[in-house]
């Protein structure tokens, strides 16, 4: 019976590095974790919803490359003190999440929530899932933040939230640039066109272009239509690179094409790891074609 090949040490290093990249700022929110006695100021910390974690896993290892399971248990007859000093009898929802990345391994995370809270199971599952993901590096950078005090409105919500520092932004962002990427209306037709290039370029190059030129990890979260057009231009340029590589491959023939890709550790056109690798592939193929013609 054939066994599944595990990632090499270098493949693991690259995979974990991609998982550890900070989330798109649009996916990061701030929550009030403590309030001053006056109620006018509160300490906030950043967090990301589970969707940011699932999107990153889907982008890096594909939907077929990972899975998760949950185990639910409960504790009863517990006493909980409320904010006004009163106590109530309640219970707790306890959830254990196991996140598995194929060919890499599994990690476990635990979550809990008071049973009298609304959506207690959902909250406990989210906490457990995110904690399991951080063992792979996803969202781990969020634990580096310290509380920041901000003004609150009469509903206890932050009047304004802190700017994320450079180290908490994905490649292609900077604190100043992030501030300039104003959210604006999007062209849904451009969003659909951009998303269609995932199948053309492969996941790695598709994500690289979104990050570098669209300042996002999702087509639907590109800040505005102007950046959408910029992303589309990059996608179309990369697609022309693929077309050129295939044309050169056809000229060379299968055997010589495979020799070039094997020398570059490229298993298939859809597994090309970066725009730089695509550029080197086209250049290498062009050299081989010229050598044959000489």
mmCIF file of C-alpha atoms in Angstrom:
data_model
loop_
_atom_site.group_PDB
_atom_site.id
_atom_site.type_symbol
_atom_site.label_atom_id
_atom_site.label_comp_id
_atom_site.label_asym_id
_atom_site.label_seq_id
_atom_site.Cartn_x
_atom_site.Cartn_y
_atom_site.Cartn_z
ATOM 1 C CA UNK A 1 0.000 0.000 0.000
ATOM 2 C CA UNK A 2 1.468 3.363 -1.042
ATOM 3 C CA UNK A 3 2.220 5.893 1.680
ATOM 4 C CA UNK A 4 1.722 9.628 1.313
ATOM 5 C CA UNK A 5 4.987 11.535 1.004
ATOM 6 C CA UNK A 6 5.487 14.047 3.790
ATOM 7 C CA UNK A 7 6.777 17.545 3.148
ATOM 8 C CA UNK A 8 10.544 17.903 3.078
ATOM 9 C CA UNK A 9 12.177 20.202 5.637
ATOM 10 C CA UNK A 10 12.423 22.968 3.017
ATOM 11 C CA UNK A 11 8.796 22.497 1.940
ATOM 12 C CA UNK A 12 7.696 22.678 5.583
ATOM 13 C CA UNK A 13 9.696 25.859 6.127
ATOM 14 C CA UNK A 14 8.100 27.508 3.100
ATOM 15 C CA UNK A 15 4.591 26.329 3.999
ATOM 16 C CA UNK A 16 4.801 27.531 7.597
ATOM 17 C CA UNK A 17 6.221 30.875 6.440
ATOM 18 C CA UNK A 18 3.187 31.362 4.176
ATOM 19 C CA UNK A 19 0.808 30.476 7.002
ATOM 20 C CA UNK A 20 2.495 32.937 9.377
ATOM 21 C CA UNK A 21 2.015 35.976 7.097
ATOM 22 C CA UNK A 22 -0.180 38.556 8.883
ATOM 23 C CA UNK A 23 -3.788 38.745 7.750
ATOM 24 C CA UNK A 24 -5.102 41.450 5.450
ATOM 25 C CA UNK A 25 -5.857 44.500 7.655
ATOM 26 C CA UNK A 26 -9.465 44.380 6.438
ATOM 27 C CA UNK A 27 -9.801 41.030 8.252
ATOM 28 C CA UNK A 28 -8.543 42.394 11.587
ATOM 29 C CA UNK A 29 -10.941 43.844 14.144
ATOM 30 C CA UNK A 30 -10.499 45.322 17.608
ATOM 31 C CA UNK A 31 -12.332 44.310 20.772
ATOM 32 C CA UNK A 32 -12.603 46.059 24.118
ATOM 33 C CA UNK A 33 -11.104 43.807 26.781
ATOM 34 C CA UNK A 34 -11.197 46.216 29.741
ATOM 35 C CA UNK A 35 -12.931 49.482 30.599
ATOM 36 C CA UNK A 36 -11.999 52.364 32.845
ATOM 37 C CA UNK A 37 -14.365 53.056 35.740
ATOM 38 C CA UNK A 38 -15.660 56.111 33.927
ATOM 39 C CA UNK A 39 -16.684 53.929 30.989
ATOM 40 C CA UNK A 40 -15.264 56.500 28.615
ATOM 41 C CA UNK A 41 -12.029 54.681 27.838
ATOM 42 C CA UNK A 42 -11.245 51.065 27.164
ATOM 43 C CA UNK A 43 -8.301 48.795 26.433
ATOM 44 C CA UNK A 44 -8.477 47.130 23.021
ATOM 45 C CA UNK A 45 -6.713 44.186 21.365
ATOM 46 C CA UNK A 46 -6.865 43.032 17.729
ATOM 47 C CA UNK A 47 -8.396 39.739 16.631
ATOM 48 C CA UNK A 48 -9.482 37.997 13.445
ATOM 49 C CA UNK A 49 -12.614 35.943 12.857
ATOM 50 C CA UNK A 50 -12.263 32.208 12.008
ATOM 51 C CA UNK A 51 -12.964 33.077 8.364
ATOM 52 C CA UNK A 52 -9.517 34.685 8.105
ATOM 53 C CA UNK A 53 -7.923 31.439 9.279
ATOM 54 C CA UNK A 54 -9.950 29.194 6.960
ATOM 55 C CA UNK A 55 -9.281 31.507 4.014
ATOM 56 C CA UNK A 56 -5.536 31.356 4.664
ATOM 57 C CA UNK A 57 -5.575 27.548 4.896
ATOM 58 C CA UNK A 58 -7.600 27.323 1.690
ATOM 59 C CA UNK A 59 -5.217 29.675 -0.081
ATOM 60 C CA UNK A 60 -2.008 27.975 1.031
ATOM 61 C CA UNK A 61 -2.895 24.251 1.086
ATOM 62 C CA UNK A 62 -6.265 24.288 -0.807
ATOM 63 C CA UNK A 63 -9.588 23.115 0.586
ATOM 64 C CA UNK A 64 -8.565 19.486 0.056
ATOM 65 C CA UNK A 65 -5.283 19.933 1.927
ATOM 66 C CA UNK A 66 -6.634 20.341 5.447
ATOM 67 C CA UNK A 67 -9.519 19.432 7.724
ATOM 68 C CA UNK A 68 -10.813 20.045 11.251
ATOM 69 C CA UNK A 69 -12.861 18.145 13.799
ATOM 70 C CA UNK A 70 -14.606 19.276 16.987
ATOM 71 C CA UNK A 71 -15.396 17.509 20.256
ATOM 72 C CA UNK A 72 -18.005 19.124 22.520
ATOM 73 C CA UNK A 73 -18.481 18.574 26.265
ATOM 74 C CA UNK A 74 -20.222 20.490 29.060
ATOM 75 C CA UNK A 75 -19.773 21.387 32.706
ATOM 76 C CA UNK A 76 -22.888 21.978 34.820
ATOM 77 C CA UNK A 77 -23.782 23.647 38.116
ATOM 78 C CA UNK A 78 -21.164 26.378 37.995
ATOM 79 C CA UNK A 79 -21.503 29.797 39.574
ATOM 80 C CA UNK A 80 -20.654 32.879 37.556
ATOM 81 C CA UNK A 81 -20.381 36.438 38.856
ATOM 82 C CA UNK A 82 -21.956 39.069 36.613
ATOM 83 C CA UNK A 83 -20.674 42.567 35.953
ATOM 84 C CA UNK A 84 -23.068 44.052 38.525
ATOM 85 C CA UNK A 85 -21.780 41.769 41.286
ATOM 86 C CA UNK A 86 -24.668 39.290 41.193
ATOM 87 C CA UNK A 87 -24.024 35.574 40.754
ATOM 88 C CA UNK A 88 -25.926 33.067 38.656
ATOM 89 C CA UNK A 89 -25.870 29.284 38.330
ATOM 90 C CA UNK A 90 -24.836 28.229 34.850
ATOM 91 C CA UNK A 91 -22.528 25.874 32.969
ATOM 92 C CA UNK A 92 -19.733 25.913 30.449
ATOM 93 C CA UNK A 93 -19.425 24.684 26.883
ATOM 94 C CA UNK A 94 -16.017 23.093 26.272
ATOM 95 C CA UNK A 95 -14.786 22.442 22.741
ATOM 96 C CA UNK A 96 -11.643 20.743 21.484
ATOM 97 C CA UNK A 97 -10.663 21.384 17.855
ATOM 98 C CA UNK A 98 -8.178 19.307 15.886
ATOM 99 C CA UNK A 99 -6.771 20.941 12.760
ATOM 100 C CA UNK A 100 -4.887 18.670 10.366
ATOM 101 C CA UNK A 101 -2.801 19.722 7.378
ATOM 102 C CA UNK A 102 -2.234 16.796 5.048
ATOM 103 C CA UNK A 103 1.377 15.607 4.873
ATOM 104 C CA UNK A 104 2.332 17.924 7.747
ATOM 105 C CA UNK A 105 0.488 16.976 10.934
ATOM 106 C CA UNK A 106 -2.223 17.940 13.418
ATOM 107 C CA UNK A 107 -2.592 20.398 16.279
ATOM 108 C CA UNK A 108 -5.220 20.696 18.993
ATOM 109 C CA UNK A 109 -6.815 23.755 20.568
ATOM 110 C CA UNK A 110 -9.343 24.174 23.374
ATOM 111 C CA UNK A 111 -12.123 26.725 23.720
ATOM 112 C CA UNK A 112 -14.757 27.482 26.328
ATOM 113 C CA UNK A 113 -17.742 29.754 26.828
ATOM 114 C CA UNK A 114 -20.346 30.279 29.543
ATOM 115 C CA UNK A 115 -23.483 28.353 28.630
ATOM 116 C CA UNK A 116 -25.788 31.300 29.415
ATOM 117 C CA UNK A 117 -24.064 33.415 26.764
ATOM 118 C CA UNK A 118 -25.680 33.722 23.336
ATOM 119 C CA UNK A 119 -24.039 31.501 20.676
ATOM 120 C CA UNK A 120 -21.893 29.841 23.342
ATOM 121 C CA UNK A 121 -21.015 26.792 21.243
ATOM 122 C CA UNK A 122 -20.053 28.925 18.248
ATOM 123 C CA UNK A 123 -17.814 31.100 20.421
ATOM 124 C CA UNK A 124 -16.125 28.077 22.014
ATOM 125 C CA UNK A 125 -15.589 26.442 18.613
ATOM 126 C CA UNK A 126 -14.066 29.623 17.192
ATOM 127 C CA UNK A 127 -11.685 29.942 20.131
ATOM 128 C CA UNK A 128 -10.617 26.295 19.896
ATOM 129 C CA UNK A 129 -10.151 26.420 16.131
ATOM 130 C CA UNK A 130 -8.029 29.578 16.231
ATOM 131 C CA UNK A 131 -5.874 28.206 19.044
ATOM 132 C CA UNK A 132 -5.200 25.039 17.025
ATOM 133 C CA UNK A 133 -4.329 27.160 13.989
ATOM 134 C CA UNK A 134 -1.812 29.264 15.925
ATOM 135 C CA UNK A 135 0.246 26.102 16.465
ATOM 136 C CA UNK A 136 0.862 26.197 12.709
ATOM 137 C CA UNK A 137 1.638 29.925 12.898
ATOM 138 C CA UNK A 138 -1.684 31.335 11.685
ATOM 139 C CA UNK A 139 -2.543 34.494 13.595
ATOM 140 C CA UNK A 140 0.260 33.960 16.086
ATOM 141 C CA UNK A 141 1.468 37.526 15.543
ATOM 142 C CA UNK A 142 -1.747 38.822 17.155
ATOM 143 C CA UNK A 143 -0.480 37.571 20.518
ATOM 144 C CA UNK A 144 2.379 40.079 20.340
ATOM 145 C CA UNK A 145 0.056 43.044 20.852
ATOM 146 C CA UNK A 146 -0.292 44.810 24.158
ATOM 147 C CA UNK A 147 -3.463 46.555 25.259
ATOM 148 C CA UNK A 148 -3.999 50.013 23.795
ATOM 149 C CA UNK A 149 -6.333 52.470 25.528
ATOM 150 C CA UNK A 150 -8.812 54.342 23.334
ATOM 151 C CA UNK A 151 -11.886 56.518 23.802
ATOM 152 C CA UNK A 152 -15.281 54.779 23.808
ATOM 153 C CA UNK A 153 -18.659 56.045 22.677
ATOM 154 C CA UNK A 154 -21.808 55.788 24.787
ATOM 155 C CA UNK A 155 -22.330 52.216 23.556
ATOM 156 C CA UNK A 156 -18.923 51.138 24.808
ATOM 157 C CA UNK A 157 -17.477 50.923 21.280
ATOM 158 C CA UNK A 158 -14.091 52.394 20.255
ATOM 159 C CA UNK A 159 -14.387 55.861 18.730
ATOM 160 C CA UNK A 160 -11.295 55.032 16.663
ATOM 161 C CA UNK A 161 -8.965 52.039 16.524
ATOM 162 C CA UNK A 162 -5.148 51.938 16.473
ATOM 163 C CA UNK A 163 -3.180 51.726 13.226
ATOM 164 C CA UNK A 164 -1.537 48.348 12.728
ATOM 165 C CA UNK A 165 2.287 48.544 12.849
ATOM 166 C CA UNK A 166 4.398 47.436 9.878
ATOM 167 C CA UNK A 167 5.303 44.097 11.487
ATOM 168 C CA UNK A 168 1.580 43.224 11.685
ATOM 169 C CA UNK A 169 0.952 43.852 7.975
ATOM 170 C CA UNK A 170 1.417 41.422 5.055
ATOM 171 C CA UNK A 171 4.111 42.018 2.413
ATOM 172 C CA UNK A 172 3.335 44.981 0.196
ATOM 173 C CA UNK A 173 1.740 46.981 3.008
ATOM 174 C CA UNK A 174 3.252 49.690 5.166
ATOM 175 C CA UNK A 175 1.670 51.747 7.902
ATOM 176 C CA UNK A 176 1.633 54.848 5.694
ATOM 177 C CA UNK A 177 0.490 52.959 2.611
ATOM 178 C CA UNK A 178 -2.171 51.149 4.599
ATOM 179 C CA UNK A 179 -3.593 54.508 5.636
ATOM 180 C CA UNK A 180 -3.687 55.623 2.003
ATOM 181 C CA UNK A 181 -5.535 52.504 0.804
ATOM 182 C CA UNK A 182 -8.940 54.017 1.377
ATOM 183 C CA UNK A 183 -11.878 51.684 1.086
ATOM 184 C CA UNK A 184 -13.961 52.515 -1.942
ATOM 185 C CA UNK A 185 -16.561 50.982 -4.230
ATOM 186 C CA UNK A 186 -15.528 47.777 -5.999
ATOM 187 C CA UNK A 187 -16.334 46.623 -9.504
ATOM 188 C CA UNK A 188 -17.848 43.155 -9.063
ATOM 189 C CA UNK A 189 -17.041 42.300 -12.675
ATOM 190 C CA UNK A 190 -13.360 42.932 -11.961
ATOM 191 C CA UNK A 191 -13.619 40.817 -8.812
ATOM 192 C CA UNK A 192 -14.953 37.892 -10.860
ATOM 193 C CA UNK A 193 -12.230 38.321 -13.501
ATOM 194 C CA UNK A 194 -9.512 38.415 -10.850
ATOM 195 C CA UNK A 195 -10.854 35.302 -9.129
ATOM 196 C CA UNK A 196 -10.882 33.434 -12.450
ATOM 197 C CA UNK A 197 -7.093 33.747 -12.654
ATOM 198 C CA UNK A 198 -6.554 31.389 -9.701
ATOM 199 C CA UNK A 199 -7.080 28.438 -12.059
ATOM 200 C CA UNK A 200 -4.806 30.017 -14.685
ATOM 201 C CA UNK A 201 -1.874 31.002 -12.454
ATOM 202 C CA UNK A 202 -1.992 28.521 -9.614
ATOM 203 C CA UNK A 203 -2.520 29.359 -5.969
ATOM 204 C CA UNK A 204 0.981 30.639 -5.137
ATOM 205 C CA UNK A 205 1.323 33.245 -7.899
ATOM 206 C CA UNK A 206 -2.342 34.243 -7.608
ATOM 207 C CA UNK A 207 -1.884 34.969 -3.893
ATOM 208 C CA UNK A 208 1.441 36.721 -4.461
ATOM 209 C CA UNK A 209 -0.145 39.166 -6.902
ATOM 210 C CA UNK A 210 -3.123 39.827 -4.641
ATOM 211 C CA UNK A 211 -0.791 40.574 -1.742
ATOM 212 C CA UNK A 212 1.759 42.665 -3.600
ATOM 213 C CA UNK A 213 -0.460 44.709 -5.895
ATOM 214 C CA UNK A 214 -3.904 44.440 -4.305
ATOM 215 C CA UNK A 215 -2.846 44.692 -0.658
ATOM 216 C CA UNK A 216 -5.171 41.808 0.139
ATOM 217 C CA UNK A 217 -5.389 38.023 0.305
ATOM 218 C CA UNK A 218 -8.855 37.942 -1.257
ATOM 219 C CA UNK A 219 -10.145 39.504 -4.463
ATOM 220 C CA UNK A 220 -13.275 40.722 -2.683
ATOM 221 C CA UNK A 221 -11.197 42.581 -0.074
ATOM 222 C CA UNK A 222 -9.071 44.679 -2.428
ATOM 223 C CA UNK A 223 -9.570 48.223 -1.069
ATOM 224 C CA UNK A 224 -10.916 49.933 -4.176
ATOM 225 C CA UNK A 225 -11.578 49.651 -7.924
ATOM 226 C CA UNK A 226 -8.332 51.416 -8.865
ATOM 227 C CA UNK A 227 -6.313 48.704 -7.131
ATOM 228 C CA UNK A 228 -8.559 46.050 -8.706
ATOM 229 C CA UNK A 229 -7.508 47.272 -12.158
ATOM 230 C CA UNK A 230 -3.865 47.217 -11.081
ATOM 231 C CA UNK A 231 -4.235 43.624 -9.852
ATOM 232 C CA UNK A 232 -5.918 42.567 -13.087
ATOM 233 C CA UNK A 233 -3.035 44.013 -15.104
ATOM 234 C CA UNK A 234 -0.583 41.948 -13.036
ATOM 235 C CA UNK A 235 -2.718 38.826 -13.479
ATOM 236 C CA UNK A 236 -2.897 39.297 -17.243
ATOM 237 C CA UNK A 237 0.869 39.878 -17.440
ATOM 238 C CA UNK A 238 1.550 36.689 -15.457
ATOM 239 C CA UNK A 239 -0.872 34.763 -17.684
ATOM 240 C CA UNK A 240 1.120 35.912 -20.727
ATOM 241 C CA UNK A 241 4.218 34.521 -19.009
ATOM 242 C CA UNK A 242 2.495 31.150 -18.677
ATOM 243 C CA UNK A 243 1.455 31.266 -22.338
ATOM 244 C CA UNK A 244 5.032 31.997 -23.371
ATOM 245 C CA UNK A 245 6.359 29.156 -21.212
ATOM 246 C CA UNK A 246 3.900 26.714 -22.785
ATOM 247 C CA UNK A 247 4.764 27.887 -26.307
ATOM 248 C CA UNK A 248 8.475 27.399 -25.603
ATOM 249 C CA UNK A 249 7.751 23.985 -24.083
ATOM 250 C CA UNK A 250 5.919 22.923 -27.220
ATOM 251 C CA UNK A 251 8.903 23.968 -29.323
ATOM 252 C CA UNK A 252 11.334 22.057 -27.102
ATOM 253 C CA UNK A 253 9.356 18.861 -26.761
ATOM 254 C CA UNK A 254 8.350 16.992 -23.608
ATOM 255 C CA UNK A 255 11.721 15.467 -22.760
ATOM 256 C CA UNK A 256 13.716 18.720 -22.801
ATOM 257 C CA UNK A 257 10.897 20.636 -21.130
ATOM 258 C CA UNK A 258 10.835 18.093 -18.286
ATOM 259 C CA UNK A 259 14.603 18.349 -17.963
ATOM 260 C CA UNK A 260 14.330 22.116 -17.432
ATOM 261 C CA UNK A 261 11.453 21.903 -14.933
ATOM 262 C CA UNK A 262 13.125 19.052 -13.030
ATOM 263 C CA UNK A 263 16.292 21.132 -12.684
ATOM 264 C CA UNK A 264 14.168 23.882 -11.114
ATOM 265 C CA UNK A 265 12.167 21.484 -8.881
ATOM 266 C CA UNK A 266 8.919 22.432 -10.636
ATOM 267 C CA UNK A 267 6.474 19.531 -10.520
ATOM 268 C CA UNK A 268 3.847 21.186 -12.723
ATOM 269 C CA UNK A 269 2.976 24.561 -14.218
ATOM 270 C CA UNK A 270 0.322 25.060 -11.523
ATOM 271 C CA UNK A 271 2.923 24.565 -8.782
ATOM 272 C CA UNK A 272 5.241 27.404 -9.822
ATOM 273 C CA UNK A 273 5.978 29.073 -6.499
ATOM 274 C CA UNK A 274 6.453 32.726 -7.472
ATOM 275 C CA UNK A 275 6.596 35.295 -10.248
ATOM 276 C CA UNK A 276 10.386 35.216 -10.002
ATOM 277 C CA UNK A 277 10.362 31.435 -10.564
ATOM 278 C CA UNK A 278 8.049 31.879 -13.563
ATOM 279 C CA UNK A 279 10.442 34.471 -14.985
ATOM 280 C CA UNK A 280 13.437 32.148 -14.537
ATOM 281 C CA UNK A 281 11.517 29.274 -16.140
ATOM 282 C CA UNK A 282 10.701 31.327 -19.245
ATOM 283 C CA UNK A 283 14.313 32.483 -19.485
ATOM 284 C CA UNK A 284 15.646 28.909 -19.122
ATOM 285 C CA UNK A 285 13.245 27.574 -21.729
ATOM 286 C CA UNK A 286 14.189 30.380 -24.124
ATOM 287 C CA UNK A 287 17.892 29.553 -23.686
ATOM 288 C CA UNK A 288 17.205 25.886 -24.450
ATOM 289 C CA UNK A 289 15.260 26.808 -27.581
ATOM 290 C CA UNK A 290 18.106 29.026 -28.801
ATOM 291 C CA UNK A 291 20.634 26.269 -28.130
ATOM 292 C CA UNK A 292 18.571 23.825 -30.189
ATOM 293 C CA UNK A 293 18.345 26.332 -33.029
ATOM 294 C CA UNK A 294 22.118 27.003 -33.036
#
